[in-house]
Tab-separated table of C-alpha atoms in Angstrom:
chain	number	residue	atom	x	y	z
B	1	MET	CA	52.832	-32.307	51.108
B	2	ILE	CA	56.132	-30.905	49.866
B	3	GLN	CA	57.870	-28.521	52.269
B	4	ILE	CA	60.864	-26.550	51.116
B	5	LYS	CA	62.641	-24.299	53.599
B	6	SER	CA	65.526	-21.858	52.940
B	7	LEU	CA	66.836	-24.162	50.262
B	8	ASN	CA	70.126	-23.303	48.575
B	9	PHE	CA	71.571	-25.056	45.601
B	10	SER	CA	74.318	-24.395	43.096
B	11	PHE	CA	76.221	-26.503	40.605
B	12	LYS	CA	79.244	-24.184	40.792
B	13	LYS	CA	80.379	-22.297	43.877
B	14	GLY	CA	79.360	-18.640	43.810
B	15	ASN	CA	76.753	-19.251	41.109
B	16	PRO	CA	73.579	-20.155	42.999
B	17	ILE	CA	70.668	-21.648	41.060
B	18	LEU	CA	68.236	-21.573	43.984
B	19	SER	CA	68.782	-19.257	46.917
B	20	ASP	CA	66.845	-19.321	50.176
B	21	LEU	CA	63.845	-20.796	48.435
B	22	ASP	CA	60.707	-21.405	50.494
B	23	MET	CA	57.744	-23.274	49.095
B	24	THR	CA	54.865	-25.372	50.371
B	25	LEU	CA	52.929	-27.578	47.986
B	26	GLN	CA	49.494	-28.826	48.895
B	27	PRO	CA	47.589	-31.953	47.913
B	28	GLY	CA	44.671	-31.710	45.510
B	29	ARG	CA	46.453	-29.131	43.368
B	30	THR	CA	48.103	-29.047	39.991
B	31	TYR	CA	50.969	-26.584	40.018
B	32	GLY	CA	52.147	-24.994	36.816
B	33	LEU	CA	55.817	-24.227	37.407
B	34	PHE	CA	57.000	-21.503	35.077
B	35	GLY	CA	60.307	-19.693	34.663
B	36	LEU	CA	62.712	-18.366	32.074
B	37	ASN	CA	65.271	-20.729	30.559
B	38	GLY	CA	67.827	-21.604	33.192
B	39	ALA	CA	65.628	-20.434	36.071
B	40	GLY	CA	66.181	-23.782	37.803
B	41	LYS	CA	62.811	-25.469	37.244
B	42	SER	CA	64.240	-28.877	36.423
B	43	THR	CA	66.765	-28.542	39.247
B	44	LEU	CA	63.927	-27.848	41.645
B	45	LEU	CA	62.054	-30.937	40.427
B	46	ASN	CA	65.222	-32.998	40.899
B	47	LEU	CA	65.571	-31.710	44.467
B	48	MET	CA	61.934	-32.552	45.168
B	49	SER	CA	62.469	-36.095	43.972
B	50	GLY	CA	65.732	-36.644	45.870
B	51	MET	CA	67.891	-36.863	42.752
B	52	LEU	CA	69.818	-33.769	43.851
B	53	PHE	CA	70.654	-32.832	47.422
B	54	PRO	CA	70.265	-29.323	48.869
B	55	GLU	CA	73.473	-27.482	49.671
B	56	SER	CA	71.675	-26.149	52.721
B	57	GLY	CA	68.079	-25.940	53.824
B	58	GLN	CA	65.366	-28.558	53.664
B	59	CYS	CA	63.269	-30.333	51.111
B	60	GLU	CA	60.730	-32.660	52.679
B	61	VAL	CA	58.106	-34.825	51.041
B	62	LEU	CA	55.367	-36.256	53.264
B	63	GLY	CA	57.454	-35.323	56.299
B	64	SER	CA	60.775	-36.923	55.320
B	65	PRO	CA	63.774	-35.236	53.688
B	66	THR	CA	63.918	-36.422	50.086
B	67	LYS	CA	67.727	-36.708	50.209
B	68	GLU	CA	67.309	-39.690	52.535
B	69	ARG	CA	65.418	-41.448	49.742
B	70	LEU	CA	63.393	-43.582	52.107
B	71	PRO	CA	61.542	-46.289	50.204
B	72	GLU	CA	58.196	-45.154	51.630
B	73	THR	CA	58.905	-41.629	50.338
B	74	MET	CA	60.220	-42.746	46.952
B	75	SER	CA	57.172	-44.951	46.354
B	76	GLU	CA	55.017	-41.799	46.614
B	77	ILE	CA	56.990	-39.753	44.068
B	78	PHE	CA	57.107	-40.230	40.329
B	79	VAL	CA	59.077	-38.088	37.915
B	80	VAL	CA	58.457	-37.808	34.196
B	81	PRO	CA	61.585	-36.032	32.904
B	82	GLU	CA	61.661	-33.931	29.758
B	83	GLN	CA	64.020	-36.299	27.965
B	84	PHE	CA	64.885	-39.805	28.923
B	85	ASP	CA	65.799	-43.193	27.555
B	86	LEU	CA	64.037	-46.399	28.389
B	87	PRO	CA	65.806	-49.760	28.537
B	88	GLY	CA	65.746	-52.345	25.758
B	89	ILE	CA	62.910	-54.354	27.221
B	90	THR	CA	59.235	-54.721	26.298
B	91	PRO	CA	56.529	-52.577	27.959
B	92	GLN	CA	55.302	-55.629	29.869
B	93	GLU	CA	58.803	-56.414	31.148
B	94	TYR	CA	59.194	-52.822	32.269
B	95	ILE	CA	55.928	-52.962	34.191
B	96	ASP	CA	56.843	-56.277	35.840
B	97	LEU	CA	60.232	-54.877	36.832
B	98	HIS	CA	59.184	-51.450	38.138
B	99	ALA	CA	55.631	-51.859	39.441
B	100	PRO	CA	56.712	-53.682	42.658
B	101	PHE	CA	58.390	-50.450	43.864
B	102	TYR	CA	54.949	-48.834	43.973
B	103	PRO	CA	52.652	-50.715	46.356
B	104	ALA	CA	49.552	-48.938	45.026
B	105	PHE	CA	50.335	-49.706	41.371
B	106	ASP	CA	47.132	-50.384	39.426
B	107	ARG	CA	47.599	-52.698	36.441
B	108	GLU	CA	44.078	-52.222	35.134
B	109	GLU	CA	44.615	-48.470	35.161
B	110	MET	CA	47.871	-48.989	33.258
B	111	ASP	CA	46.016	-50.970	30.580
B	112	ARG	CA	43.302	-48.344	30.398
B	113	LEU	CA	45.847	-45.517	30.001
B	114	CYS	CA	47.822	-47.369	27.336
B	115	GLU	CA	44.564	-47.863	25.481
B	116	GLU	CA	43.660	-44.180	25.862
B	117	PHE	CA	47.052	-43.199	24.442
B	118	VAL	CA	46.796	-45.875	21.729
B	119	LEU	CA	50.084	-47.485	22.785
B	120	GLU	CA	51.066	-50.828	21.357
B	121	SER	CA	51.884	-53.372	24.043
B	122	GLY	CA	53.538	-56.067	21.871
B	123	THR	CA	57.138	-57.152	21.734
B	124	LYS	CA	58.688	-53.934	20.421
B	125	LEU	CA	61.403	-52.782	22.810
B	126	LEU	CA	60.842	-49.522	24.660
B	127	SER	CA	64.271	-48.306	23.524
B	128	GLU	CA	62.996	-48.448	19.940
B	129	HIS	CA	59.907	-46.339	20.609
B	130	SER	CA	59.908	-42.682	19.549
B	131	LEU	CA	60.241	-39.964	22.202
B	132	GLY	CA	56.501	-39.298	22.054
B	133	GLN	CA	55.663	-42.995	22.481
B	134	ARG	CA	58.110	-43.358	25.368
B	135	LYS	CA	56.678	-40.282	26.999
B	136	LYS	CA	53.102	-41.532	26.754
B	137	PHE	CA	54.222	-44.851	28.192
B	138	LEU	CA	56.013	-43.202	31.133
B	139	ILE	CA	53.081	-40.825	31.780
B	140	SER	CA	50.744	-43.837	31.854
B	141	PHE	CA	53.093	-45.653	34.200
B	142	ALA	CA	53.415	-42.553	36.418
B	143	LEU	CA	49.652	-42.295	36.825
B	144	ALA	CA	49.196	-46.022	37.369
B	145	THR	CA	51.689	-45.974	40.279
B	146	ASN	CA	49.148	-43.901	42.218
B	147	ALA	CA	52.110	-42.015	43.656
B	148	ARG	CA	50.767	-38.994	45.495
B	149	ILE	CA	53.406	-36.685	44.088
B	150	LEU	CA	53.727	-36.389	40.347
B	151	LEU	CA	56.508	-34.259	38.892
B	152	MET	CA	56.442	-33.644	35.156
B	153	ASP	CA	58.961	-31.710	33.109
B	154	GLU	CA	57.548	-30.510	29.779
B	155	PRO	CA	55.118	-33.440	29.544
B	156	THR	CA	53.586	-32.306	26.255
B	157	ASN	CA	56.897	-31.921	24.396
B	158	GLY	CA	57.115	-34.616	21.781
B	159	LEU	CA	53.422	-35.490	21.940
B	160	ASP	CA	51.505	-35.314	18.675
B	161	ILE	CA	48.393	-33.126	18.455
B	162	PRO	CA	45.743	-35.743	19.378
B	163	SER	CA	47.971	-36.985	22.213
B	164	LYS	CA	48.051	-33.523	23.791
B	165	SER	CA	44.284	-33.566	24.030
B	166	ARG	CA	44.365	-37.116	25.413
B	167	PHE	CA	47.006	-36.023	27.912
B	168	ARG	CA	44.678	-33.310	29.222
B	169	LYS	CA	41.821	-35.779	29.556
B	170	VAL	CA	44.031	-38.273	31.355
B	171	MET	CA	45.331	-35.580	33.716
B	172	ALA	CA	41.815	-34.329	34.441
B	173	SER	CA	40.768	-37.800	35.496
B	174	ALA	CA	43.974	-38.351	37.490
B	175	SER	CA	43.689	-35.225	39.576
B	176	THR	CA	42.425	-36.217	43.024
B	177	GLU	CA	42.235	-34.662	46.476
B	178	GLU	CA	45.245	-36.687	47.638
B	179	ARG	CA	47.530	-36.001	44.720
B	180	CYS	CA	49.885	-33.087	44.154
B	181	THR	CA	51.050	-32.581	40.589
B	182	VAL	CA	53.785	-30.227	39.459
B	183	ILE	CA	54.081	-29.527	35.759
B	184	SER	CA	57.054	-27.517	34.616
B	185	THR	CA	56.548	-26.129	31.147
B	186	HIS	CA	56.912	-23.384	28.595
B	187	GLN	CA	53.888	-24.678	26.680
B	188	VAL	CA	51.379	-22.444	28.419
B	189	ARG	CA	48.685	-22.949	25.789
B	190	ASP	CA	48.863	-26.752	25.997
B	191	LEU	CA	48.288	-26.822	29.713
B	192	GLU	CA	46.565	-23.596	30.693
B	193	ALA	CA	43.305	-25.302	31.575
B	194	MET	CA	45.008	-28.125	33.457
B	195	ILE	CA	46.752	-26.164	36.159
B	196	ASP	CA	45.020	-24.560	39.096
B	197	ARG	CA	48.056	-22.901	40.595
B	198	PHE	CA	50.432	-20.563	38.829
B	199	THR	CA	53.946	-20.668	40.255
B	200	VAL	CA	56.856	-18.654	38.900
B	201	LEU	CA	60.502	-19.337	39.661
B	202	HIS	CA	62.836	-16.412	39.001
B	203	MET	CA	66.360	-15.539	40.139
B	204	GLY	CA	66.516	-18.533	42.450
B	205	VAL	CA	63.267	-17.929	44.330
B	206	VAL	CA	59.539	-18.381	43.916
B	207	ILE	CA	58.329	-14.873	43.096
B	208	PHE	CA	54.680	-15.702	42.470
B	209	ASP	CA	52.540	-18.608	43.631
B	210	HIS	CA	48.770	-18.202	43.533
B	211	THR	CA	45.727	-20.261	42.680
B	212	ILE	CA	44.031	-19.452	39.387
B	213	GLU	CA	40.941	-18.700	41.446
B	214	SER	CA	42.629	-16.019	43.535
B	215	ILE	CA	44.278	-14.605	40.410
B	216	LEU	CA	40.838	-14.236	38.770
B	217	GLU	CA	39.539	-12.521	41.895
B	218	THR	CA	42.488	-10.184	42.314
B	219	LEU	CA	43.593	-9.207	38.835
B	220	SER	CA	41.884	-8.105	35.718
B	221	ILE	CA	43.081	-7.821	32.142
B	222	VAL	CA	41.446	-5.217	29.911
B	223	THR	CA	42.088	-3.923	26.433
B	224	THR	CA	41.701	-0.203	26.244
B	225	HIS	CA	42.263	2.713	23.876
B	226	LEU	CA	42.917	4.993	26.831
B	227	PRO	CA	45.690	3.331	28.817
B	228	GLU	CA	46.445	6.560	30.686
B	229	THR	CA	43.033	6.437	32.387
B	230	THR	CA	43.670	2.930	33.729
B	231	GLU	CA	45.657	2.067	36.851
B	232	SER	CA	47.994	-0.167	34.896
B	233	ILE	CA	50.508	-2.456	36.564
B	234	TYR	CA	51.809	-3.867	33.325
B	235	HIS	CA	50.816	-3.332	29.718
B	236	GLU	CA	51.597	-4.436	26.195
B	237	GLU	CA	50.606	-2.786	22.937
B	238	ILE	CA	48.388	-5.063	20.875
B	239	LEU	CA	46.370	-4.695	17.693
B	240	GLY	CA	43.441	-2.452	18.525
B	241	GLY	CA	44.668	-0.939	21.763
B	242	THR	CA	46.696	-1.565	24.860
B	243	LYS	CA	46.371	-4.704	26.913
B	244	VAL	CA	46.515	-3.749	30.558
B	245	LEU	CA	46.926	-5.814	33.699
B	246	LYS	CA	45.426	-4.114	36.721
B	247	ALA	CA	43.951	-4.739	40.132
B	248	ARG	CA	40.428	-6.028	39.816
B	249	GLU	CA	37.699	-3.648	40.913
B	250	PRO	CA	34.297	-4.804	42.169
B	251	ASP	CA	32.510	-3.778	38.966
B	252	ASP	CA	34.983	-5.400	36.600
B	253	PRO	CA	33.550	-8.275	34.582
B	254	ASP	CA	35.187	-11.697	34.908
B	255	SER	CA	38.113	-11.508	32.566
B	256	PRO	CA	40.082	-14.540	31.483
B	257	ILE	CA	43.694	-14.583	32.570
B	258	ASP	CA	46.081	-14.940	29.689
B	259	LEU	CA	48.904	-16.799	31.419
B	260	GLU	CA	51.548	-15.810	28.873
B	261	PHE	CA	50.714	-12.172	29.488
B	262	LEU	CA	50.587	-12.722	33.248
B	263	PHE	CA	53.970	-14.451	33.136
B	264	SER	CA	55.599	-11.436	31.481
B	265	ALA	CA	53.941	-9.175	34.043
B	266	VAL	CA	55.175	-11.344	36.921
B	267	ILE	CA	58.767	-11.346	35.647
B	268	GLU	CA	58.768	-7.550	35.438
B	269	LYS	CA	56.396	-6.451	38.168
B	270	SER	CA	56.021	-9.160	40.813
B	271	ASP	CA	56.787	-6.566	43.518
B	272	LYS	CA	53.652	-4.650	42.468
B	273	LEU	CA	51.450	-7.707	41.949
B	274	ASN	CA	52.017	-9.650	45.153
B	275	PRO	CA	50.807	-6.918	47.572
B	276	LEU	CA	47.392	-7.104	45.862
B	277	PHE	CA	46.955	-10.669	47.086
B	278	GLN	CA	45.842	-11.232	50.643
B	279	ASN	CA	48.718	-13.468	51.630
B	280	GLY	CA	51.633	-11.803	49.829
B	281	ALA	CA	53.569	-14.036	47.483
B	282	THR	CA	51.419	-17.133	48.092
B	283	SER	CA	47.668	-17.540	48.193
V	1	MET	CA	38.843	-28.685	23.435
V	2	ASN	CA	38.956	-25.170	22.042
V	3	TYR	CA	38.221	-22.360	24.417
V	4	SER	CA	37.637	-18.770	23.508
V	5	GLU	CA	40.367	-16.510	24.818
V	6	ASN	CA	37.842	-13.872	25.716
V	7	ARG	CA	36.068	-15.623	28.527
V	8	PRO	CA	37.311	-17.462	31.619
V	9	ILE	CA	37.099	-21.213	31.154
V	10	TYR	CA	34.753	-21.827	34.087
V	11	LEU	CA	32.291	-19.360	32.523
V	12	GLN	CA	32.538	-21.196	29.210
V	13	ILE	CA	31.632	-24.377	31.068
V	14	SER	CA	28.653	-22.599	32.689
V	15	ASP	CA	27.678	-21.378	29.208
V	16	TYR	CA	27.730	-24.969	27.990
V	17	PHE	CA	25.492	-26.073	30.869
V	18	CYS	CA	23.097	-23.191	30.201
V	19	SER	CA	22.892	-23.992	26.496
V	20	GLN	CA	22.146	-27.647	27.340
V	21	ILE	CA	19.264	-26.449	29.519
V	22	LEU	CA	17.966	-23.820	27.050
V	23	SER	CA	18.002	-26.347	24.209
V	24	LYS	CA	16.162	-28.805	26.520
V	25	LYS	CA	18.879	-31.435	26.181
V	26	TRP	CA	19.072	-31.362	29.946
V	27	LYS	CA	15.592	-31.364	31.470
V	28	ALA	CA	14.264	-30.440	34.902
V	29	GLY	CA	15.020	-33.108	37.493
V	30	GLU	CA	17.622	-34.877	35.363
V	31	ARG	CA	21.018	-35.820	36.660
V	32	ILE	CA	23.907	-34.227	34.774
V	33	PRO	CA	27.452	-35.616	34.290
V	34	SER	CA	29.747	-35.536	37.334
V	35	VAL	CA	32.443	-32.928	37.958
V	36	ARG	CA	35.068	-35.452	36.920
V	37	GLU	CA	33.267	-36.443	33.722
V	38	ILE	CA	32.917	-32.794	32.755
V	39	ALA	CA	36.575	-32.101	33.624
V	40	VAL	CA	37.726	-34.974	31.415
V	41	ARG	CA	35.385	-34.086	28.567
V	42	MET	CA	36.366	-30.400	28.677
V	43	GLU	CA	40.046	-31.165	29.377
V	44	VAL	CA	40.227	-28.916	32.419
V	45	ASN	CA	41.342	-29.281	35.996
V	46	PRO	CA	38.425	-30.530	38.152
V	47	ASN	CA	38.912	-27.509	40.451
V	48	THR	CA	38.068	-25.289	37.469
V	49	ALA	CA	35.076	-27.397	36.481
V	50	ILE	CA	33.672	-27.385	40.006
V	51	ARG	CA	33.451	-23.611	39.956
V	52	ALA	CA	30.868	-23.792	37.152
V	53	PHE	CA	28.812	-26.309	39.171
V	54	HIS	CA	28.963	-24.083	42.277
V	55	ASP	CA	28.014	-20.920	40.418
V	56	LEU	CA	24.961	-22.524	38.835
V	57	GLN	CA	24.054	-24.103	42.159
V	58	ASN	CA	24.089	-20.624	43.723
V	59	GLU	CA	21.780	-19.436	40.955
V	60	GLY	CA	19.346	-22.233	41.786
V	61	ILE	CA	19.867	-23.838	38.378
V	62	LEU	CA	21.615	-26.972	39.622
V	63	GLU	CA	21.224	-28.797	42.900
V	64	ASN	CA	23.691	-31.094	44.573
V	65	ARG	CA	22.327	-34.262	46.136
V	66	ARG	CA	25.109	-35.480	48.384
V	67	GLY	CA	26.670	-38.685	47.201
V	68	VAL	CA	24.397	-38.878	44.166
V	69	GLY	CA	25.408	-35.981	41.953
V	70	TYR	CA	24.177	-32.751	40.433
V	71	PHE	CA	20.622	-32.363	39.109
V	72	VAL	CA	18.795	-29.777	37.003
V	73	THR	CA	16.315	-27.964	39.274
V	74	GLY	CA	12.602	-27.722	38.534
V	75	ASP	CA	12.706	-24.076	37.460
V	76	ALA	CA	16.161	-24.175	35.853
V	77	TYR	CA	14.823	-23.255	32.407
V	78	PRO	CA	13.187	-19.902	33.308
V	79	LYS	CA	16.138	-19.085	35.561
V	80	VAL	CA	18.714	-19.716	32.835
V	81	ARG	CA	16.627	-17.709	30.409
V	82	GLU	CA	16.440	-14.757	32.771
V	83	LEU	CA	20.173	-15.014	33.518
V	84	LYS	CA	21.053	-15.113	29.833
V	85	ARG	CA	18.706	-12.226	29.026
V	86	ARG	CA	20.438	-10.049	31.586
V	87	GLU	CA	23.819	-11.159	30.283
V	88	PHE	CA	22.754	-10.330	26.718
V	89	ILE	CA	21.789	-6.806	27.760
V	90	ARG	CA	24.969	-6.347	29.746
V	91	GLU	CA	27.529	-7.931	27.455
V	92	LYS	CA	26.244	-8.068	23.885
V	93	LEU	CA	24.085	-4.966	23.458
V	94	PRO	CA	26.602	-2.197	24.234
V	95	GLY	CA	28.933	-3.286	21.409
V	96	PHE	CA	25.988	-3.909	19.127
V	97	PHE	CA	24.498	-0.457	19.814
V	98	ARG	CA	27.892	1.142	19.265
V	99	ASP	CA	28.247	-0.528	15.836
V	100	MET	CA	24.643	0.326	15.029
V	101	LYS	CA	25.261	4.008	15.699
V	102	GLN	CA	28.572	4.050	13.881
V	103	LEU	CA	27.036	2.447	10.784
V	104	GLY	CA	23.909	4.590	10.926
V	105	PHE	CA	21.253	1.931	11.447
V	106	SER	CA	17.893	3.081	12.748
V	107	CYS	CA	15.729	0.928	15.009
V	108	SER	CA	13.057	0.571	12.314
V	109	GLU	CA	15.635	-0.590	9.783
V	110	LEU	CA	16.753	-3.225	12.236
V	111	GLU	CA	13.213	-4.266	12.954
V	112	GLU	CA	12.735	-4.874	9.245
V	113	LEU	CA	15.956	-6.944	9.074
V	114	TYR	CA	14.961	-8.866	12.166
V	115	ARG	CA	11.576	-9.738	10.676
V	116	LYS	CA	13.096	-10.846	7.344
V	117	HIS	CA	15.686	-12.967	9.124
V	118	HIS	CA	13.053	-14.924	10.991
V	119	GLU	CA	10.749	-15.301	8.000
V	120	ARG	CA	13.342	-17.454	6.246
């Protein structure tokens, strides 16, 4: 669905943000895109949506390079940025103005989502809504476009506590076989259950990209008092023992994968983790 | 939705299904909510939710009627009970026995406590 080949990008010469990055994103998946501050997550999303152009290499969405910004490609991509302003028009005016760019836009769905998020329709201008309100409006609009590619940068930032739960419900109902969603975030706990693919961007490349299912099958996290007896790949001291990440053995019980812990392990030990997966860095 | 950190989410969804069956809220032959309904209710990705459906289907507890949905099988109740009994022995008892030994409880003492607990 999204094909990225040997992509290079830098804002300043000699200071590459993304270098020789390869990545294939499939439909029917929700990717959690993780990385340290400045890893280039937002840049990557901007390249995927055609807002930035690759220095070299390719970024194709549904078979066309995004830098060409073909209308038929653009109508299948929607971006919810981390921070954004909306114009001084009413929600209804915004919908009337922007919906025609998305042939599959569903007005009933838009109404349903606004209701779910308890958004006021009224005459209040979007520019006067709070960040959280604007974000809920844009998320609703994004889903109602029925665009097959949904790119979201920190979607839960600015949402109040009940809205985070509503966001998860809305995303669960919006995830279909045809749609590919990429969520870039540091809020692992907010979104842990929503993603089914864990993708880590580090030093300009994707160093880890696996489905949650294959992670559960391949790795195991145990807490032990005897770390030296365990084939540890990565460990952290915690209250009551040592938390160890190791290759899963046939007898190991199903252990939940703490994504924050896994993230730290990936940043430090991706070279040791990837060989455990059948298809190297991607599975 | 609050999940325990100690158990994979798809297993917590299976646990929920099993408790619905053990408490007879879901009866033999009844249709249960769809994958999507469960995903929305539990706030999880449908690919995670579907794993719980598949696992219980493999155990003969749920059956999938194509195009209609998932149903509770005729002998789901005894099967869930047996499954949960084995799980209890495997997952709960070792820790319990360890504490019991450490705190010096004898089996007869426990029997007494067990009886009193259920008399109330």
